[in-house]
Coordinates of C-alpha atoms and ligand atoms in Angstrom, one line a residue:
M1059 CA 0.0 0.0 0.0
L1060 CA 1.2 3.6 -0.6
P1061 CA 2.8 5.0 2.6
L1062 CA 0.2 7.8 2.7
L1063 CA -2.7 5.3 2.7
Q1064 CA -0.8 2.9 5.0
K1065 CA -0.3 5.7 7.6
A1066 CA -4.0 6.7 7.3
S1067 CA -5.1 3.2 8.1
E1068 CA -3.3 3.5 11.5
F1069 CA -5.3 6.6 12.4
E1070 CA -8.6 4.7 12.2
R1071 CA -11.3 6.7 14.0
R1072 CA -9.4 10.0 14.3
M1073 CA -11.0 12.9 12.4
A1074 CA -9.3 13.3 9.0
V1075 CA -11.4 15.8 7.2
V1076 CA -14.2 18.3 7.9
S1077 CA -16.1 19.5 4.9
D1078 CA -19.6 20.8 4.1
G1079 CA -20.4 20.8 7.8
R1080 CA -19.6 17.1 8.3
S1081 CA -16.5 15.3 9.7
Y1082 CA -15.0 12.1 8.3
T1083 CA -12.6 9.7 10.0
Y1084 CA -9.5 8.2 8.5
N1085 CA -11.4 4.9 8.2
E1086 CA -14.2 6.7 6.2
L1087 CA -11.7 8.5 4.0
L1088 CA -10.0 5.2 3.2
A1089 CA -13.2 3.4 2.5
G1090 CA -14.3 6.2 0.2
A1091 CA -10.9 6.1 -1.6
R1092 CA -11.3 2.3 -2.1
Q1093 CA -14.8 2.7 -3.6
V1094 CA -13.5 5.4 -6.0
A1095 CA -10.6 3.2 -7.0
T1096 CA -12.9 0.3 -7.6
H1097 CA -15.1 2.3 -9.9
L1098 CA -12.2 3.7 -11.8
L1099 CA -10.7 0.3 -12.3
G1100 CA -13.8 -1.3 -13.7
S1101 CA -12.7 -4.6 -15.1
S1102 CA -9.0 -3.8 -15.1
N1103 CA -6.8 -4.6 -12.1
D1104 CA -4.4 -1.6 -12.5
L1105 CA -4.8 1.8 -14.2
K1106 CA -1.0 1.7 -15.0
E1107 CA -0.5 5.4 -14.9
A1108 CA -3.6 6.3 -16.8
P1109 CA -4.2 10.1 -16.3
V1110 CA -7.6 10.8 -14.6
A1111 CA -8.7 14.4 -14.4
F1112 CA -11.2 15.6 -11.7
L1113 CA -13.0 18.8 -11.0
V1114 CA -14.3 18.6 -7.5
P1115 CA -14.3 21.5 -4.9
P1116 CA -12.1 21.1 -1.8
S1117 CA -13.9 18.5 0.3
Y1118 CA -14.0 15.0 1.6
E1119 CA -14.9 13.9 -1.9
Y1120 CA -11.9 15.7 -3.5
T1121 CA -9.6 13.9 -1.1
A1122 CA -11.1 10.5 -1.6
V1123 CA -11.0 10.9 -5.4
A1124 CA -7.3 11.9 -5.3
W1125 CA -6.5 8.9 -3.1
G1126 CA -8.8 6.7 -5.1
I1127 CA -6.9 7.5 -8.3
W1128 CA -3.6 6.8 -6.6
A1129 CA -4.9 3.5 -5.1
A1130 CA -6.0 2.4 -8.6
G1131 CA -2.6 3.1 -10.1
G1132 CA -3.6 6.3 -12.0
I1133 CA -2.2 9.8 -12.3
A1134 CA -4.3 12.4 -10.5
I1135 CA -5.0 15.6 -12.4
P1136 CA -6.8 18.1 -10.3
L1137 CA -8.5 20.8 -12.3
C1138 CA -9.0 24.5 -11.4
M1139 CA -12.4 25.5 -10.3
L1140 CA -11.9 29.0 -11.7
H1141 CA -10.9 28.0 -15.2
P1142 CA -13.3 28.6 -18.1
L1143 CA -13.8 25.7 -20.5
P1144 CA -11.0 26.4 -22.9
S1145 CA -8.4 26.3 -20.1
L1146 CA -9.9 23.1 -18.7
Q1147 CA -10.0 21.6 -22.1
Y1148 CA -6.4 22.4 -22.7
V1149 CA -5.4 20.5 -19.6
I1150 CA -7.6 17.5 -20.4
E1151 CA -6.3 17.3 -24.0
D1152 CA -2.7 17.9 -23.0
T1153 CA -2.7 15.1 -20.4
G1154 CA -4.7 12.8 -22.7
A1155 CA -7.1 12.0 -19.8
R1156 CA -9.9 9.8 -21.0
T1157 CA -11.7 9.8 -17.7
L1158 CA -13.1 13.0 -16.0
V1159 CA -14.6 12.9 -12.5
V1160 CA -16.9 15.8 -12.0
H1161 CA -18.9 17.5 -9.2
P1162 CA -22.6 18.4 -10.1
D1163 CA -21.7 22.1 -10.0
Y1164 CA -19.4 21.6 -13.0
E1165 CA -21.3 18.9 -14.9
G1166 CA -23.1 21.4 -17.3
L1167 CA -19.8 23.1 -18.1
L1168 CA -17.9 19.8 -18.8
R1169 CA -20.6 17.6 -20.4
P1170 CA -19.9 18.9 -23.9
L1171 CA -16.3 17.4 -23.7
E1172 CA -17.9 13.9 -23.8
K1173 CA -18.7 14.7 -27.5
T1174 CA -15.8 17.0 -28.4
L1175 CA -13.0 15.0 -26.8
G1176 CA -14.6 11.6 -26.3
V1177 CA -13.9 11.6 -22.6
R1178 CA -15.9 9.5 -20.1
L1179 CA -17.6 11.8 -17.6
L1180 CA -18.1 10.2 -14.1
R1181 CA -20.4 12.0 -11.5
V1182 CA -18.4 12.1 -8.3
H1183 CA -21.1 11.0 -6.0
E1184 CA -21.7 7.8 -8.0
L1185 CA -18.2 6.7 -7.2
F1186 CA -19.0 6.4 -3.5
R1187 CA -21.1 3.3 -3.8
G1188 CA -20.8 -0.5 -3.6
P1189 CA -18.1 -2.8 -2.3
A1190 CA -14.4 -2.3 -2.8
A1191 CA -12.2 -4.6 -5.0
T1192 CA -8.7 -5.8 -4.4
L1193 CA -6.4 -2.9 -5.3
P1194 CA -3.0 -3.1 -7.1
G1195 CA 0.4 -2.7 -5.4
I1196 CA 1.9 0.7 -6.4
G1197 CA 5.6 1.4 -6.7
R1198 CA 6.8 4.7 -5.3
E1199 CA 8.6 5.6 -8.6
R1200 CA 5.3 5.6 -10.5
R1201 CA 3.9 8.9 -11.7
A1202 CA 1.3 10.2 -9.3
M1203 CA 0.2 13.7 -10.1
I1204 CA 0.3 16.4 -12.9
L1205 CA -0.1 20.0 -11.8
Y1206 CA -0.2 22.7 -14.5
T1207 CA 2.1 25.7 -14.0
S1208 CA 2.7 28.8 -16.2
G1209 CA 6.2 29.5 -17.4
T1210 CA 8.0 31.3 -20.1
T1211 CA 6.0 29.6 -22.8
S1212 CA 2.5 30.7 -23.6
K1213 CA 0.8 27.5 -22.6
P1214 CA 1.1 26.1 -19.1
K1215 CA 3.2 22.9 -18.7
G1216 CA 2.2 19.8 -16.7
V1217 CA 4.6 19.1 -13.8
V1218 CA 4.8 15.4 -13.1
T1219 CA 5.6 14.2 -9.6
T1220 CA 6.0 10.5 -8.6
H1221 CA 4.7 9.0 -5.3
A1222 CA 8.3 9.2 -4.0
N1223 CA 8.5 13.0 -4.9
I1224 CA 5.2 13.6 -3.1
Q1225 CA 6.3 11.6 0.0
A1226 CA 9.6 13.6 0.1
Q1227 CA 7.7 16.9 -0.2
I1228 CA 5.4 16.0 2.7
E1229 CA 8.0 14.4 5.0
V1230 CA 10.3 17.3 5.0
L1231 CA 7.6 19.7 6.1
V1232 CA 6.1 17.4 8.6
K1233 CA 9.4 17.2 10.3
A1234 CA 10.5 20.9 9.9
W1235 CA 7.2 22.3 11.2
E1236 CA 6.7 19.6 13.8
W1237 CA 3.3 18.4 12.6
E1238 CA 1.5 16.1 15.0
K1239 CA -1.7 14.2 15.1
D1240 CA -3.4 16.7 17.4
D1241 CA -3.0 19.5 14.8
Y1242 CA -6.0 21.0 13.1
I1243 CA -5.7 23.2 9.9
L1244 CA -8.1 25.2 7.9
N1245 CA -7.5 24.8 4.1
I1246 CA -8.7 27.8 2.2
L1247 CA -6.3 27.4 -0.8
P1248 CA -7.2 26.1 -4.2
L1249 CA -6.5 22.4 -4.7
H1250 CA -4.7 22.4 -8.0
H1251 CA -1.4 23.7 -6.6
V1252 CA 1.2 22.4 -4.2
H1253 CA 0.5 24.9 -1.5
G1254 CA -3.0 23.6 -0.8
I1255 CA -2.4 20.0 -1.8
I1256 CA 0.9 19.2 -0.2
N1257 CA 1.7 21.8 2.5
V1258 CA -1.8 21.8 3.9
M1259 CA -3.9 18.8 3.0
S1260 CA -1.3 16.1 2.6
C1261 CA 0.9 17.1 5.6
A1262 CA -2.2 17.1 7.8
L1263 CA -3.3 13.6 6.6
W1264 CA 0.2 12.2 6.8
S1265 CA 0.3 13.3 10.4
G1266 CA -3.1 12.0 11.5
A1267 CA -4.2 15.6 12.0
C1268 CA -7.5 17.2 10.8
C1269 CA -7.9 19.2 7.6
E1270 CA -11.0 21.4 7.4
F1271 CA -11.9 22.7 4.0
M1272 CA -13.3 26.1 3.2
P1273 CA -13.7 26.0 -0.6
K1274 CA -13.9 29.8 -1.1
F1275 CA -11.7 32.2 0.8
D1276 CA -13.7 34.6 2.9
A1277 CA -11.9 36.8 5.4
G1278 CA -14.8 36.9 7.9
A1279 CA -15.3 33.1 7.8
V1280 CA -11.5 32.6 8.3
W1281 CA -11.6 34.9 11.3
G1282 CA -14.6 33.0 12.5
A1283 CA -12.7 29.7 12.4
I1284 CA -9.8 31.3 14.2
R1285 CA -12.1 32.8 16.8
A1286 CA -13.8 29.4 17.4
G1287 CA -10.4 28.2 18.7
R1288 CA -10.2 24.9 16.8
L1289 CA -7.2 25.7 14.6
S1290 CA -3.6 25.0 15.6
L1291 CA -2.1 25.8 12.2
F1292 CA -2.8 28.2 9.3
M1293 CA -1.1 28.6 5.9
A1294 CA -1.8 31.1 3.2
V1295 CA -0.4 33.4 0.5
P1296 CA 0.5 37.0 1.5
T1297 CA -2.7 38.4 -0.2
I1298 CA -4.8 36.4 2.2
Y1299 CA -2.9 37.9 5.2
Y1300 CA -3.4 41.3 3.7
K1301 CA -7.2 40.7 3.4
L1302 CA -7.4 39.3 7.0
I1303 CA -5.6 42.5 8.2
E1304 CA -8.1 44.6 6.3
Y1305 CA -11.0 42.8 7.9
W1306 CA -9.5 43.1 11.4
E1307 CA -8.9 46.9 10.8
A1308 CA -12.6 47.4 9.8
A1309 CA -13.9 45.4 12.7
P1310 CA -15.5 47.1 15.8
E1311 CA -13.0 47.8 18.6
T1312 CA -14.6 45.2 20.9
D1313 CA -14.2 42.5 18.3
K1314 CA -10.6 43.4 17.5
N1315 CA -9.5 42.3 21.0
V1316 CA -11.4 39.0 20.7
L1317 CA -9.9 38.2 17.3
S1318 CA -6.4 39.1 18.4
E1319 CA -6.6 36.9 21.4
A1320 CA -7.9 34.0 19.3
G1321 CA -5.1 34.6 16.8
K1322 CA -2.5 34.2 19.5
K1323 CA -3.6 30.6 20.3
L1324 CA -2.4 29.0 17.0
R1325 CA 1.0 27.3 17.2
L1326 CA 2.1 28.2 13.7
M1327 CA 1.1 30.5 10.8
V1328 CA 3.0 30.2 7.5
S1329 CA 3.2 32.5 4.5
G1330 CA 4.4 31.5 1.0
S1331 CA 3.9 31.3 -2.7
A1332 CA 4.9 35.0 -3.1
A1333 CA 7.1 37.5 -1.3
L1334 CA 5.7 38.4 2.1
P1335 CA 5.9 42.2 2.4
V1336 CA 7.6 43.2 5.6
P1337 CA 4.7 45.7 6.6
V1338 CA 2.2 42.8 6.3
M1339 CA 4.4 40.6 8.5
E1340 CA 4.8 43.4 11.0
K1341 CA 1.1 44.2 11.1
W1342 CA 0.1 40.6 11.5
Q1343 CA 2.5 40.4 14.4
R1344 CA 1.0 43.4 16.1
I1345 CA -2.5 42.1 15.6
T1346 CA -2.1 38.4 16.5
G1347 CA 1.3 38.2 18.2
Q1348 CA 2.2 35.7 15.5
T1349 CA 5.6 35.9 13.7
L1350 CA 4.7 34.5 10.3
L1351 CA 7.1 31.8 9.1
E1352 CA 8.0 32.6 5.5
R1353 CA 9.1 29.8 3.2
Y1354 CA 9.9 29.5 -0.5
G1355 CA 8.8 26.7 -2.9
M1356 CA 7.7 25.9 -6.4
T1357 CA 5.4 23.4 -8.1
E1358 CA 8.4 21.6 -9.5
I1359 CA 10.3 21.2 -6.3
G1360 CA 7.8 21.4 -3.4
M1361 CA 9.3 23.5 -0.6
A1362 CA 13.0 24.3 -0.7
L1363 CA 13.7 27.1 1.8
S1364 CA 12.1 27.8 5.2
N1365 CA 12.6 30.1 8.1
P1366 CA 13.0 27.9 11.2
Y1367 CA 10.1 26.7 13.3
R1368 CA 12.2 27.3 16.4
G1369 CA 14.6 30.2 15.9
E1370 CA 14.7 33.6 14.3
R1371 CA 12.2 34.2 11.5
R1372 CA 13.8 37.1 9.6
P1373 CA 11.5 39.5 7.8
G1374 CA 12.1 39.8 4.1
H1375 CA 14.0 36.5 4.1
V1376 CA 13.0 32.9 3.3
G1377 CA 15.5 31.1 5.6
Q1378 CA 17.7 28.1 5.0
P1379 CA 17.4 24.9 2.8
L1380 CA 15.1 22.3 4.3
P1381 CA 16.7 19.0 5.2
G1382 CA 17.4 16.8 2.1
V1383 CA 17.2 19.8 -0.2
A1384 CA 20.5 20.6 -1.9
L1385 CA 20.4 24.3 -3.0
R1386 CA 22.9 26.6 -4.7
L1387 CA 23.0 30.0 -6.3
A1388 CA 24.5 30.1 -9.8
D1389 CA 25.5 33.0 -12.1
S1390 CA 24.4 33.3 -15.8
S1391 CA 27.3 31.0 -16.9
G1392 CA 26.1 28.3 -14.4
N1393 CA 28.9 28.7 -11.9
P1394 CA 28.1 28.9 -8.2
V1395 CA 28.3 32.4 -6.9
K1396 CA 30.4 33.5 -4.0
G1397 CA 29.7 35.5 -0.9
G1398 CA 26.5 37.5 -1.0
A1399 CA 26.3 37.8 -4.8
P1400 CA 23.0 37.3 -6.4
G1401 CA 22.4 34.1 -8.4
E1402 CA 19.7 31.8 -9.7
I1403 CA 18.4 29.3 -7.1
Q1404 CA 19.1 25.8 -8.3
V1405 CA 17.8 22.7 -6.5
K1406 CA 18.5 19.0 -6.3
G1407 CA 16.9 16.3 -4.1
P1408 CA 14.2 13.7 -3.8
S1409 CA 11.3 16.3 -3.8
V1410 CA 12.3 17.6 -7.3
F1411 CA 9.7 16.6 -10.0
K1412 CA 10.3 13.9 -12.6
E1413 CA 9.5 15.8 -15.8
Y1414 CA 7.2 18.1 -17.7
W1415 CA 4.5 15.9 -19.1
Q1416 CA 5.4 14.9 -22.6
K1417 CA 7.8 17.8 -23.0
E1418 CA 11.2 16.2 -23.2
A1419 CA 13.0 19.3 -24.5
A1420 CA 11.5 21.6 -21.9
T1421 CA 12.4 19.1 -19.1
K1422 CA 16.0 18.9 -20.4
A1423 CA 16.2 22.7 -20.6
A1424 CA 15.0 23.0 -17.0
F1425 CA 18.0 21.2 -15.6
T1426 CA 21.8 21.9 -15.8
A1427 CA 24.1 19.3 -17.3
D1428 CA 24.8 18.0 -13.8
G1429 CA 21.2 17.7 -12.7
W1430 CA 20.4 20.9 -10.9
F1431 CA 16.8 22.2 -11.5
R1432 CA 16.9 25.9 -12.5
T1433 CA 14.1 27.7 -10.7
G1434 CA 14.4 31.0 -12.6
D1435 CA 14.3 32.8 -9.2
I1436 CA 17.1 35.1 -8.2
A1437 CA 18.3 35.2 -4.6
Q1438 CA 21.3 36.1 -2.4
W1439 CA 22.7 34.8 0.8
D1440 CA 22.4 37.5 3.4
E1441 CA 24.1 36.7 6.7
G1442 CA 22.6 33.3 7.4
S1443 CA 19.4 33.5 5.4
Y1444 CA 18.4 33.6 1.8
K1445 CA 16.6 36.6 0.4
I1446 CA 14.6 36.4 -2.8
L1447 CA 15.4 39.3 -5.2
G1448 CA 13.0 38.5 -8.0
R1449 CA 12.7 36.4 -11.2
D1450 CA 14.9 36.3 -14.2
S1451 CA 12.0 36.5 -16.6
V1452 CA 9.8 39.6 -16.9
D1453 CA 7.1 37.3 -18.5
I1454 CA 6.3 35.7 -15.2
I1455 CA 3.8 37.5 -12.9
K1456 CA 2.8 36.4 -9.4
S1457 CA -0.6 37.8 -8.4
G1458 CA -2.5 36.6 -5.3
G1459 CA 0.0 33.7 -5.1
Y1460 CA -0.9 32.5 -8.7
K1461 CA 1.9 32.2 -11.2
I1462 CA 0.8 33.8 -14.5
S1463 CA 2.5 33.8 -17.9
A1464 CA 2.3 37.3 -19.6
L1465 CA 2.7 35.5 -22.9
E1466 CA -0.5 33.4 -22.4
I1467 CA -2.5 36.6 -21.8
E1468 CA -0.9 38.3 -24.8
D1469 CA -1.9 35.4 -27.0
V1470 CA -5.5 35.8 -25.9
L1471 CA -5.6 39.6 -26.3
R1472 CA -4.0 39.4 -29.7
K1473 CA -7.0 37.4 -30.9
H1474 CA -9.4 40.2 -30.0
P1475 CA -10.6 41.8 -33.3
D1476 CA -9.6 45.3 -32.3
V1477 CA -6.1 44.5 -31.0
L1478 CA -3.2 44.8 -33.4
D1479 CA -0.6 43.9 -30.9
C1480 CA 0.0 43.9 -27.1
A1481 CA 2.4 43.4 -24.2
V1482 CA 1.5 42.3 -20.7
V1483 CA 3.4 43.1 -17.6
G1484 CA 3.0 42.8 -13.8
L1485 CA 2.8 46.0 -11.8
P1486 CA 3.6 46.1 -8.1
D1487 CA 0.5 46.1 -5.9
E1488 CA 0.2 46.2 -2.2
A1489 CA -2.7 43.7 -1.9
W1490 CA -2.0 41.3 -4.8
G1491 CA 1.8 41.4 -5.0
E1492 CA 1.5 42.2 -8.6
I1493 CA -1.5 43.0 -10.8
V1494 CA -1.7 42.2 -14.5
A1495 CA -1.5 45.1 -16.9
A1496 CA -1.6 45.3 -20.7
F1497 CA -0.3 47.7 -23.3
L1498 CA -2.3 47.6 -26.5
V1499 CA -1.8 48.8 -30.0
S1500 CA -5.3 49.2 -31.3
R1501 CA -6.9 49.1 -34.7
K1502 CA -9.4 51.7 -33.3
E1503 CA -9.0 54.9 -31.3
V1504 CA -10.8 53.6 -28.3
I1505 CA -11.5 50.0 -27.1
P1506 CA -13.7 49.7 -24.0
S1507 CA -11.7 48.0 -21.4
E1508 CA -14.9 46.0 -20.4
S1509 CA -14.9 44.4 -23.9
L1510 CA -11.3 43.4 -23.4
S1511 CA -11.9 42.0 -19.9
E1512 CA -14.9 40.0 -21.2
W1513 CA -12.8 38.7 -24.0
V1514 CA -10.0 37.5 -21.8
K1515 CA -12.5 35.9 -19.3
N1516 CA -13.8 33.7 -22.1
Y1517 CA -10.4 32.0 -22.2
L1518 CA -8.7 32.5 -18.9
P1519 CA -9.6 32.6 -15.2
A1520 CA -10.4 36.0 -13.5
Y1521 CA -6.9 36.2 -11.8
K1522 CA -5.3 36.4 -15.2
V1523 CA -7.5 39.2 -16.5
P1524 CA -5.6 42.5 -16.8
R1525 CA -6.7 45.1 -14.2
R1526 CA -5.3 48.0 -16.2
Y1527 CA -5.1 48.7 -19.9
Q1528 CA -3.2 51.4 -21.8
L1529 CA -3.3 52.2 -25.4
V1530 CA 0.1 52.9 -27.1
D1531 CA 1.0 53.8 -30.7
E1532 CA 3.8 51.4 -30.9
L1533 CA 4.5 48.4 -28.8
P1534 CA 7.7 48.5 -26.8
R1535 CA 9.6 45.4 -27.7
N1536 CA 11.4 45.4 -24.4
V1537 CA 8.6 46.3 -22.2
L1538 CA 10.6 47.1 -19.1
G1539 CA 13.3 48.9 -21.1
K1540 CA 11.0 51.3 -23.0
V1541 CA 8.0 51.7 -20.7
T1542 CA 8.4 52.2 -17.0
K1543 CA 5.8 50.7 -14.7
N1544 CA 5.0 54.3 -13.5
T1545 CA 4.0 55.4 -17.0
L1546 CA 1.2 52.8 -17.0
K1547 CA 0.1 53.7 -13.5
E1548 CA -0.4 57.3 -14.3
S1549 CA -2.3 56.8 -17.5
P1550 CA -6.0 56.3 -17.6
S1551 CA -7.5 53.1 -18.9
P1552 CA -9.2 53.2 -22.4
S1553 CA -12.9 53.6 -22.1
Ligands
MLC2033 C1 -9.2 38.3 -8.1 N1 -9.3 39.7 -8.2 C2 -8.1 40.2 -8.5 C3 -7.3 39.1 -8.7 N2 -8.0 38.0 -8.4 N3 -7.7 41.5 -8.7 C4 -6.4 41.7 -9.0 N4 -5.5 40.7 -9.1 C5 -5.9 39.4 -9.0 N5 -5.0 38.4 -9.1 C6 -10.5 40.5 -7.9 C7 -11.8 39.9 -8.5 O1 -12.0 40.2 -9.8 C8 -12.8 40.5 -7.6 O2 -13.0 41.8 -8.0 C9 -12.1 40.5 -6.3 O3 -10.7 40.6 -6.5 C10 -12.4 39.3 -5.4 O4 -12.2 38.2 -6.2 P1 -12.2 36.7 -5.7 O5 -11.9 35.7 -6.8 O6 -13.4 36.5 -4.8 O7 -10.9 36.8 -4.8 P2 -10.6 36.0 -3.6 O8 -11.4 34.8 -3.4 O9 -10.5 37.0 -2.4 O10 -9.1 35.5 -4.0 C11 -8.0 36.0 -3.4 C12 -7.1 34.8 -3.0 C13 -6.9 33.9 -4.3 C14 -5.8 35.3 -2.5 C15 -7.8 34.0 -2.0 O11 -6.2 34.6 -5.3 C16 -6.1 32.6 -3.9 O12 -6.7 31.6 -3.5 N6 -4.8 32.6 -4.1 C17 -4.0 31.5 -3.8 C18 -3.3 30.9 -5.0 C19 -2.4 29.7 -4.6 O13 -2.7 28.8 -3.9 N7 -1.1 29.8 -5.1 C20 -0.2 28.7 -4.7 C21 0.6 28.3 -5.9 S1 1.8 27.0 -5.5 P3 -14.5 42.5 -7.9 O14 -14.2 43.8 -8.5 O15 -15.4 41.6 -8.7 O16 -14.8 42.5 -6.4 C22 3.2 27.9 -5.3 C23 4.3 27.2 -4.7 C24 4.5 27.7 -3.3 O17 3.2 29.1 -5.5 O18 5.6 28.2 -3.0 O19 3.5 27.6 -2.6
AMP2034 P1 4.4 28.1 -8.7 O1 5.1 27.9 -10.0 O2 3.0 28.6 -8.8 O3 4.6 27.0 -7.9 O4 5.1 29.3 -8.0 C1 6.5 29.2 -7.6 C2 7.1 30.6 -7.5 O5 6.5 31.4 -6.5 C3 8.5 30.6 -7.2 O6 9.3 30.2 -8.4 C4 8.8 32.0 -6.7 O7 8.9 32.9 -7.8 C5 7.4 32.3 -6.0 N1 7.6 32.1 -4.5 C6 7.2 31.1 -3.7 N2 7.4 31.4 -2.5 C7 8.0 32.6 -2.4 C8 8.4 33.5 -1.4 N3 8.4 33.2 -0.1 N4 9.0 34.7 -1.7 C9 9.0 35.0 -3.0 N5 8.6 34.3 -4.0 C10 8.1 33.1 -3.7

């Protein structure tokens, strides 16, 4: 049996998951996963790495489907709840998934794919019925999951991790952050990225702890859960802490005290997926007494750097390499840098992914000749701790913790009938880290920005929609060289 499932079987009647107002024990979760696996297997005895896509909100059912796919020997492909059909279709086609598990809320959206792609659509609740069959033995080197990540190509790439990779990503965090079975975490993150899947859900379930799902972030509801006193851990992207601070600041004075007192009771609060602004860290500390633990990671490698659980958590820094993670900084010729010089973060270790799905050239290009994964992030060693300085590509934007490819948005905008050409950049933003902005060369004098937003929304999720537009006569080829971020900020949007 896979170690994750083996461990779960030892936790028996402990509470594993809370979702939709119900709680589920480890026994119930395993039983559900076995039923799902049995349905997926049908008459076969092993899915043998067949990709299975699923669109299910964060819940008991989501967890049991992911585990069921693994137990049947398949590759789990969690889809994004916010994606419009073309983005979902891209992932399904790219992975070649023939089976699609769907929650009723998304059935109408996905049903047409039965005809257009010939996929088999399975309603999620129908998988939780009947007896469980004998399940195959699964080697740890098998492919387990594909997560899509944006990069310096216009289309997202599928990051393939094996069971061994996933186990390594979980184990290192369980140890470093001292997870234990009495922990209780609220999961408010989307479940098609490592932050929500590995750091929150899987670390909890590996440890025998409880993971409560809240499928849509809501600052008041998160404060409500903190106030109720059941959480021992919380993990989020900086934008979420920003929004929790905003909520606290707007609360009546009497509530502020109660919320602050409740916030002090958690044993650990973690921030990651984007740079944690020092003012946000300081404000959070003033409000809750919690010193946020900032860590650094990536879909391809899980977590690599972390401030210590016990010891100094330095503002503006991401700490030291986690145990088992080999990390170096390299210059543009690939040589390790010396002293405090900036260099690209490169990583080796058991948590590093196997490959980009069916993209041999891209996989090869992502590693150095001697096997270091090139993250594309620039950092420096600063008196005992790493500091992230930025990315080496201007085409990668991080907004609300989501990685966004400027090229992908440009491709969509260029298809708009009134757009002759365009360039997309990220602008610094207090709440979101960066917001997406677009320069447009237009065929007309004016294009209503709503028409552009609607256009982009047809193809891409809301977090990729530009928040600012500016018309220009000629497109700067080197966007940052020719047009400063301030030019765009000062100019009105077309209307
Ligand atoms: C939404 N809005 C944005 C936006 N996204 N505005 C600017 N920039 C964005 N990126 C707008 C909406 O249009 C809407 O506007 C308003 O904000 C509220 O939208 P929402 O969808 O309700 O937002 P909300 O639910 O509050 O989402 C914020 C969030 C979400 C921070 C909860 O972005 C999120 O879940 N981010 C986490 C992503 C994540 O897990 N990344 C991890 C990747 S793994 P209006 O006008 O309609 O009100 C990784 C590795 C690692 O990075 O190290 O962890
Ligand atoms: P993703 O590809 O969505 O997994 O995002 C990974 C990227 O998020 C990294 O390559 C970094 O650019 C960024 N990132 C993650 N954690 C941090 C952090 N603590 N500080 C700055 N950037 C971060």
